[in-house]
Coordinates of C-alpha atoms and ligand atoms in Angstrom, one line a residue:
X1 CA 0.0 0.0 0.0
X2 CA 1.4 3.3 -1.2
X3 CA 1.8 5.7 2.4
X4 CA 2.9 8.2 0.1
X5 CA 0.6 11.4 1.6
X6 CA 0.8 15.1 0.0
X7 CA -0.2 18.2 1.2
X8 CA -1.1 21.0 -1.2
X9 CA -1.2 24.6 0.2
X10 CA -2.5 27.0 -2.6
X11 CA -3.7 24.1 -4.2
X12 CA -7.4 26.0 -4.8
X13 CA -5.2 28.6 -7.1
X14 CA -4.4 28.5 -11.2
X15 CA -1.1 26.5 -10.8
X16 CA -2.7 24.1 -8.1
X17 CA -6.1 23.2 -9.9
X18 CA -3.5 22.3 -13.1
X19 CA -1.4 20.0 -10.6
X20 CA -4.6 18.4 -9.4
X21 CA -5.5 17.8 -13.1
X22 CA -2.3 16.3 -14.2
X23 CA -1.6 14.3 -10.7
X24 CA -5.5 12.9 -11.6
X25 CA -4.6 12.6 -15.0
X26 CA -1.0 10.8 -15.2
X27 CA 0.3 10.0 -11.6
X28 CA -2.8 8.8 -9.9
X29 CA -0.9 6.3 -8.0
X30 CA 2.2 8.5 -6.7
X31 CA 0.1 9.5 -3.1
X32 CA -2.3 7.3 -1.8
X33 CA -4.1 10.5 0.0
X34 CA -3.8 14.2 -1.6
X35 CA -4.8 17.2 1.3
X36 CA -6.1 20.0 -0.4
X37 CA -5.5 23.2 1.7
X38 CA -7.4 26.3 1.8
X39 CA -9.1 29.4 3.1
X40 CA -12.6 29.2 4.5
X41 CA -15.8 29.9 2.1
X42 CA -14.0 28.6 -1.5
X43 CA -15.6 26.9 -3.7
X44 CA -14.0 23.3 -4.0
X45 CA -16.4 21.6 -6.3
X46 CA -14.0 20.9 -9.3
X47 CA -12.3 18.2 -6.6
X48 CA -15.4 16.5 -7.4
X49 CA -14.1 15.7 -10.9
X50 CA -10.3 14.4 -10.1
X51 CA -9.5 10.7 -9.7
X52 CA -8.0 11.1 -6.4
X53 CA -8.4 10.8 -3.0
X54 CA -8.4 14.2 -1.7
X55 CA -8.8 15.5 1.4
X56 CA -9.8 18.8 2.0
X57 CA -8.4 21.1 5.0
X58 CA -9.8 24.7 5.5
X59 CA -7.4 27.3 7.2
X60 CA -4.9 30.1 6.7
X61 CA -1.2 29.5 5.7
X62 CA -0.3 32.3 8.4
X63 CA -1.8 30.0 11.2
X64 CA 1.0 28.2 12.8
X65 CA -1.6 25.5 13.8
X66 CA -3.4 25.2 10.8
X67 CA -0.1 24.4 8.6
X68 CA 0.8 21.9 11.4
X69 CA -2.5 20.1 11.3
X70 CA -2.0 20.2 7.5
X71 CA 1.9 19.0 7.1
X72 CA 1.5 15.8 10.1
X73 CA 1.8 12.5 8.7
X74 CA 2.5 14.2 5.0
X75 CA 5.4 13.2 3.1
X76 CA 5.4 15.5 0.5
X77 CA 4.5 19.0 0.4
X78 CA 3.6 21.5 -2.6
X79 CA 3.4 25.5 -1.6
X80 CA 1.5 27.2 -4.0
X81 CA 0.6 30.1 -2.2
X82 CA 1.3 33.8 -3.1
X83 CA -0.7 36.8 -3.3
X84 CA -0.7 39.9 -5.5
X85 CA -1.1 42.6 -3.1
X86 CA -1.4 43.0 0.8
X87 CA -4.6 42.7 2.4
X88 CA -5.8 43.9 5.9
X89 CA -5.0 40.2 7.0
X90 CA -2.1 39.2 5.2
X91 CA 1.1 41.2 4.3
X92 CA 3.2 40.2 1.6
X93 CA 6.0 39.2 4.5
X94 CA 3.1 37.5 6.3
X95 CA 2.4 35.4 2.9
X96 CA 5.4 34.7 1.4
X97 CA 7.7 34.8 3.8
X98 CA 7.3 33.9 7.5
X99 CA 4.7 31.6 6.4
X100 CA 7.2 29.9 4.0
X101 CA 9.5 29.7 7.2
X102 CA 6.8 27.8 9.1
X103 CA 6.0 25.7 6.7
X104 CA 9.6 24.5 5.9
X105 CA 10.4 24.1 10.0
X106 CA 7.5 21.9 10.2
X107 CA 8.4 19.9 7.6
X108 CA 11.5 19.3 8.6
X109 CA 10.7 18.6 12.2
X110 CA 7.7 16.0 11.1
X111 CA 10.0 14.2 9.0
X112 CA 8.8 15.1 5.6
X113 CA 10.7 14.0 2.2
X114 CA 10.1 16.4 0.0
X115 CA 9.1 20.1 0.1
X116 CA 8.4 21.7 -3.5
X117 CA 8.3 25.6 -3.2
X118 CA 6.5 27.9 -6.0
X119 CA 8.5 31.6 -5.9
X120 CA 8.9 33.7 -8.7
X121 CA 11.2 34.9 -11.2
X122 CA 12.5 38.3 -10.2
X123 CA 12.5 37.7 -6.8
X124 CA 16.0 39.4 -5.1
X125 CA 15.7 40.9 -1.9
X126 CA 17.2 44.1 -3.7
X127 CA 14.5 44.5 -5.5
X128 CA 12.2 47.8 -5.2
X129 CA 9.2 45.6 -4.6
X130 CA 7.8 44.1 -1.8
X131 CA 6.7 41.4 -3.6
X132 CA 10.0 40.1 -5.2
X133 CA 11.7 41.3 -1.7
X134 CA 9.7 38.9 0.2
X135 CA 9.5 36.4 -2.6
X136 CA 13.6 36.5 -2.0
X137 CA 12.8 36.2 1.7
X138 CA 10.7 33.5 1.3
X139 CA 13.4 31.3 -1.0
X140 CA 16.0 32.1 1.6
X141 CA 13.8 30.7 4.5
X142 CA 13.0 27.4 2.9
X143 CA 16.5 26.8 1.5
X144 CA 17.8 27.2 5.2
X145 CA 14.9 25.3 7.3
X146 CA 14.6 22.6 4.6
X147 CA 17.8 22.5 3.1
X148 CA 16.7 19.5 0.8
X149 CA 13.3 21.8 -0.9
X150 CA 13.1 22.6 -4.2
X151 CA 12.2 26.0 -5.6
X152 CA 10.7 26.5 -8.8
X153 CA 10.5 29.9 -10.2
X154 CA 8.6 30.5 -13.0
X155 CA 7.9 34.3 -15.1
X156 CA 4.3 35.0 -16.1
X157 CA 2.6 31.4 -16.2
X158 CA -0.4 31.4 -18.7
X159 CA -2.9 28.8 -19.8
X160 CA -6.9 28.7 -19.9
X161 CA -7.2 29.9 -16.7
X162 CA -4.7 32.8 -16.5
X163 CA -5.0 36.1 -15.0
X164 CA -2.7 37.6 -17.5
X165 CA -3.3 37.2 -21.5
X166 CA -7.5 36.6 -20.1
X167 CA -7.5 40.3 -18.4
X168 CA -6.0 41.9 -21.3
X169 CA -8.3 40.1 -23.5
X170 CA -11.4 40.9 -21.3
X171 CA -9.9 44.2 -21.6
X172 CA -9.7 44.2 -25.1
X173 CA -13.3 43.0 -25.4
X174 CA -14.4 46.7 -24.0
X175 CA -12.2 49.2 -24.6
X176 CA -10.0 50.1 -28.2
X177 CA -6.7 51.1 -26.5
X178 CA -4.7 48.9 -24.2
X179 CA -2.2 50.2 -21.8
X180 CA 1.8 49.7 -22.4
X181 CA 3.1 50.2 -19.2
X182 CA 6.6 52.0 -18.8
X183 CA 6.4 52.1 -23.1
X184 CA 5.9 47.9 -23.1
X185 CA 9.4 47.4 -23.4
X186 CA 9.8 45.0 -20.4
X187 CA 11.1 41.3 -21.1
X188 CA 8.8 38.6 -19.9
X189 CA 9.5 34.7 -21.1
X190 CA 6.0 33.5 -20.6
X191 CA 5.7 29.3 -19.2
X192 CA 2.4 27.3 -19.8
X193 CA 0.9 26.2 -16.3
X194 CA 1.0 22.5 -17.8
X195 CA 4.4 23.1 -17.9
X196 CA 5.0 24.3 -14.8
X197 CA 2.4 21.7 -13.0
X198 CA 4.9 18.8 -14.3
X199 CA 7.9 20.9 -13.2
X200 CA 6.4 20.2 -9.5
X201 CA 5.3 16.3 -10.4
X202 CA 9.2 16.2 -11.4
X203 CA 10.1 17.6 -7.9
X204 CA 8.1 15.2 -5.8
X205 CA 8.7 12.5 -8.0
X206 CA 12.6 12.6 -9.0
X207 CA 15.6 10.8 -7.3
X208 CA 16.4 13.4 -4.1
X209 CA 20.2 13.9 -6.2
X210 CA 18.6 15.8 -9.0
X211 CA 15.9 18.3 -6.9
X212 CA 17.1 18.2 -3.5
X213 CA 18.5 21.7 -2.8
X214 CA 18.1 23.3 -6.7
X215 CA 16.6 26.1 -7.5
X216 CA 15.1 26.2 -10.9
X217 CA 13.9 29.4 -13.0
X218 CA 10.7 28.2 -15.6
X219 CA 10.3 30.3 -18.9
X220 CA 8.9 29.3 -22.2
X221 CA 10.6 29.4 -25.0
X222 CA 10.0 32.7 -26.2
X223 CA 11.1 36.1 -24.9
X224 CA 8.9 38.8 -25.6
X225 CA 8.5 42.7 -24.3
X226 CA 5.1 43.4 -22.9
X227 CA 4.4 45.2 -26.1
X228 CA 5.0 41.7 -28.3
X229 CA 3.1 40.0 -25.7
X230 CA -0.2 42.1 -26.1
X231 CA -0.2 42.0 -29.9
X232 CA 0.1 38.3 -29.8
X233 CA -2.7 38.3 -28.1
X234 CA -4.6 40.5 -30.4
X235 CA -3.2 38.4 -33.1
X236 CA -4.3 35.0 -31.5
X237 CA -7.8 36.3 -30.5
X238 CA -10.3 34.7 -32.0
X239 CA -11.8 36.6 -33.3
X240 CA -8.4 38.6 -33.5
X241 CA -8.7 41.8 -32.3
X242 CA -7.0 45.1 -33.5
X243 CA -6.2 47.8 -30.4
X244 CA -4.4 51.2 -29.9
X245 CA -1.6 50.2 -27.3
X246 CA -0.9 53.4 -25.8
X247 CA 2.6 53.9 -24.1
X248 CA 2.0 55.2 -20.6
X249 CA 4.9 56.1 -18.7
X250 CA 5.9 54.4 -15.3
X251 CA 5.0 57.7 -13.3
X252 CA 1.3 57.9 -14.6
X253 CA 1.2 54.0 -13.9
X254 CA 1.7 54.5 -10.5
X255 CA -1.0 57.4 -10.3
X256 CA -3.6 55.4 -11.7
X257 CA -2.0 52.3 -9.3
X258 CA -2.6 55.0 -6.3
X259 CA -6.4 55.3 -7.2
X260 CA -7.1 51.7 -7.7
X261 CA -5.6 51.0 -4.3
X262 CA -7.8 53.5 -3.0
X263 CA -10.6 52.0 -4.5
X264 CA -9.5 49.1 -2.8
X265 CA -9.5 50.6 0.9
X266 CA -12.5 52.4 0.5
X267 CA -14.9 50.0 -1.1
X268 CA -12.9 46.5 -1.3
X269 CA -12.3 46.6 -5.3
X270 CA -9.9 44.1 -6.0
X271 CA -6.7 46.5 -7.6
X272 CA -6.5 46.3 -11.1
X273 CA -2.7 47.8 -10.8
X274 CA -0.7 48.3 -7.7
X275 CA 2.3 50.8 -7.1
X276 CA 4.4 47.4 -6.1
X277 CA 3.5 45.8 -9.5
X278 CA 4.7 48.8 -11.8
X279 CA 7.5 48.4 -9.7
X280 CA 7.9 44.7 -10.8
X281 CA 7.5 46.0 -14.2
X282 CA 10.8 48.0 -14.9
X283 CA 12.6 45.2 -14.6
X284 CA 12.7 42.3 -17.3
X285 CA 11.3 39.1 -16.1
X286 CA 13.6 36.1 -17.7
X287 CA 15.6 33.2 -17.4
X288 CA 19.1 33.6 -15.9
X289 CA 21.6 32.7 -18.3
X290 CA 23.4 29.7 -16.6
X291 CA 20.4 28.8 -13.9
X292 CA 19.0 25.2 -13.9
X293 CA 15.6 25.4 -15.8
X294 CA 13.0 23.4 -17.3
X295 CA 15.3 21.4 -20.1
X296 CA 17.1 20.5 -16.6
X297 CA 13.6 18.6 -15.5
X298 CA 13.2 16.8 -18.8
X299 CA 10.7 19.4 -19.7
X300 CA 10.6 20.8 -23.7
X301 CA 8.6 24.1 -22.6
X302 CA 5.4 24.4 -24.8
X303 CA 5.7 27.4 -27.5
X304 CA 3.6 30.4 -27.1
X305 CA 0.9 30.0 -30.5
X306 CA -2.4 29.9 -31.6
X307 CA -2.9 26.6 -30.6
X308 CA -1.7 27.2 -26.8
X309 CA -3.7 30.5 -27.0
X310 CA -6.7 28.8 -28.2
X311 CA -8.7 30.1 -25.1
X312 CA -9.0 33.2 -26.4
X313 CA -12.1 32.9 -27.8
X314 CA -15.7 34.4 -27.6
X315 CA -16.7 32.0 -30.0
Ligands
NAP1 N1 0.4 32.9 -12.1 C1 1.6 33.4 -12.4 O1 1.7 34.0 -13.5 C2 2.8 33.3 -11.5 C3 4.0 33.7 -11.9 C4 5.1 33.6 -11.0 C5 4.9 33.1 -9.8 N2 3.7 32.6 -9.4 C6 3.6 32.1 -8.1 O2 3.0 30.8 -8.1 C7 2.2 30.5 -7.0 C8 0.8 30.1 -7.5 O3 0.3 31.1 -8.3 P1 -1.2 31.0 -8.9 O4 -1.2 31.8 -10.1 O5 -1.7 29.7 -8.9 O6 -1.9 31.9 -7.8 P2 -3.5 32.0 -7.4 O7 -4.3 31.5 -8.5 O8 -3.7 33.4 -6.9 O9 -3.6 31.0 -6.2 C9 -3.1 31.3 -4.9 C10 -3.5 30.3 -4.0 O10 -3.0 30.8 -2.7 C11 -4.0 30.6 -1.7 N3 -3.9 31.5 -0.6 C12 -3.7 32.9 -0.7 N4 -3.6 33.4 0.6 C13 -3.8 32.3 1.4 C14 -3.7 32.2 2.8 N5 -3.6 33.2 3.7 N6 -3.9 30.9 3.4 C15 -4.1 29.8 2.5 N7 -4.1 29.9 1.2 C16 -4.0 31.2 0.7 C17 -5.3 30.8 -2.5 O11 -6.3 30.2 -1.8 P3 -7.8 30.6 -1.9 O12 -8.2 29.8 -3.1 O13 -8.4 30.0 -0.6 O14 -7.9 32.0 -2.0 C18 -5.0 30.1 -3.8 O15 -5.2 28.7 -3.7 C19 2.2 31.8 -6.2 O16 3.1 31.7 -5.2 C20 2.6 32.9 -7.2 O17 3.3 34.0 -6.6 C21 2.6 32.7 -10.2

């Protein structure tokens, strides 16, 4: 009997509900028991449709007890949790740091094999956001509670369920100009979440020599500016759509940024731009020349087309 037990934190999210898929899908038999883990009040009914034997835990990665309740007995754990912006509850440090720190402790004192971290690309604690600061943080924490985790960092992940190449499409949909943020001359290398969901089955599932302790940056196979990014997406659209993209300089980013996150104080609007995330957006988002990557997982990253942007559709 496989005793093989995995905990998912995050695992409600657009990377997690891919993993779930593709564990269902192709590794049925790698944990005899997977723990789903998330927040009170979400709607879980696509477990309903995996072939697995999922359990499902409510509670907050920032509660110490929670996490502990969630890693006992497991012997692997995923950590797929990250938010975009602060909330009266959770702080970026809160999120994606000291919770990371937690988590890693308790795994190591319950005796767990393998710890799989999602970061980000970008992340440096010299960064001038909080979110690639703490990110950093985050890394750092893992790497020295659970010396034997592996951390995957990927750019901007897209796929059917994206928040990315969907919101500028939605976008598109309604208005005939789209932003370009800083002039849309940032570098992004943009990974499909299949890709990045057998990145992690690769992590729990490899020999300890060829994870334990790596650190692994996931980008597709293209590099693209912003600019190149949204026009593929106009291009791909189907329909395809054609759209002013207006440059708009990093300073009148961050006014607009300022009024959504006021928005967001005053009457709870989720922030369609934050100050942090133009931030994030001066500097390019790729692949480190040198760093271990997907090719190193026996991954050949899936090519940014029409086919893999087929989801654009209002067809
Ligand atoms: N998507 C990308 O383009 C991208 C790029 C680079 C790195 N990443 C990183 O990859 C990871 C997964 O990304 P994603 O796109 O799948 O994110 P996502 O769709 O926003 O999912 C985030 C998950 O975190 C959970 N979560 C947030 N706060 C929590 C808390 N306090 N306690 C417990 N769970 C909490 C959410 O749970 P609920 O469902 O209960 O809210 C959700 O399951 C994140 O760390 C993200 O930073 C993503």
């Amino acid at each position: 009997m496989n005793s093989r037990i995995l905990t998912v934190f995050g695992a409600t999210g657009f990377i997690g509900r891919e993993l779930l898929r593709c564990l269902s899908k192709e590794k049925r038999d790698l944990f005899s028991v997977v723990r789903i883990f998330s927040r009170k009040n979400k709607d879980i009914s696509f477990l309903e449709n995996l072939n697995l034997n999922v359990k499902h835990i409510q509670g907050s990665i920032t509660s110490q007890k929670d996490v502990e309740s969630a890693i006992q007995g497991a012997s692997h754990v995923v950590n797929l949790v990250g938010i975009l912006y602060p909330t009266k509850q959770n702080s970026f440090d809160a999120v994606h740091h000291e919770s990371v720190k937690n988590i890693a402790r308790i795994c190591h004192s319950s005796g767990v094999q393998q710890l799989v971290h999602i970061s980000a690309l970008g992340s440096s604690l010299d960064s001038s956001s909080e979110y690639a600061r703490t990110k950093a943080l985050g890394e750092k924490a893992a790497l020295s509670h659970f010396p034997s985790s592996t951390i995957l960092k990927p750019s901007i992940v897209y796929g059917p369920e994206d928040d990315f190449f969907n919101r500028f499409y939605r976008m598109a949909k309604i208005s005939p100009v789209l932003p370009l943020v800083g002039g849309g001359e940032t570098k992004f290398q943009p990974v499909h979440v299949n890709d990045v969901a057998q990145a992690i089955l690769v992590a729990l599932d490899e020999r300890q020599s060829v994870v334990s302790g790596k650190v692994f940056e996931l980008g597709g196979p293209h590099v693209k500016t912003f600019r190149e990014l949204l026009k593929l997406m106009l291009r791909y659209s189907d329909p395809p759509l054609r759209r002013l993209l207006l440059p708009m300089p990093f300073w009148l980013a961050k006014t607009q940024a300022t009024a959504f996150e006021l928005a967001y104080q005053l009457f709870g609007v989720a922030p369609m731009l934050t100050r942090d995330q133009v931030e994030l957006l001066k500097v390019d988002n790729i692949v480190t020349a040198g760093s271990l990557n997907l090719l190193d997982l026996g991954i050949t990253p899936k090519k940014l087309s029409r086919e893999t942007l087929s989801y654009l559709t209002s067809r």
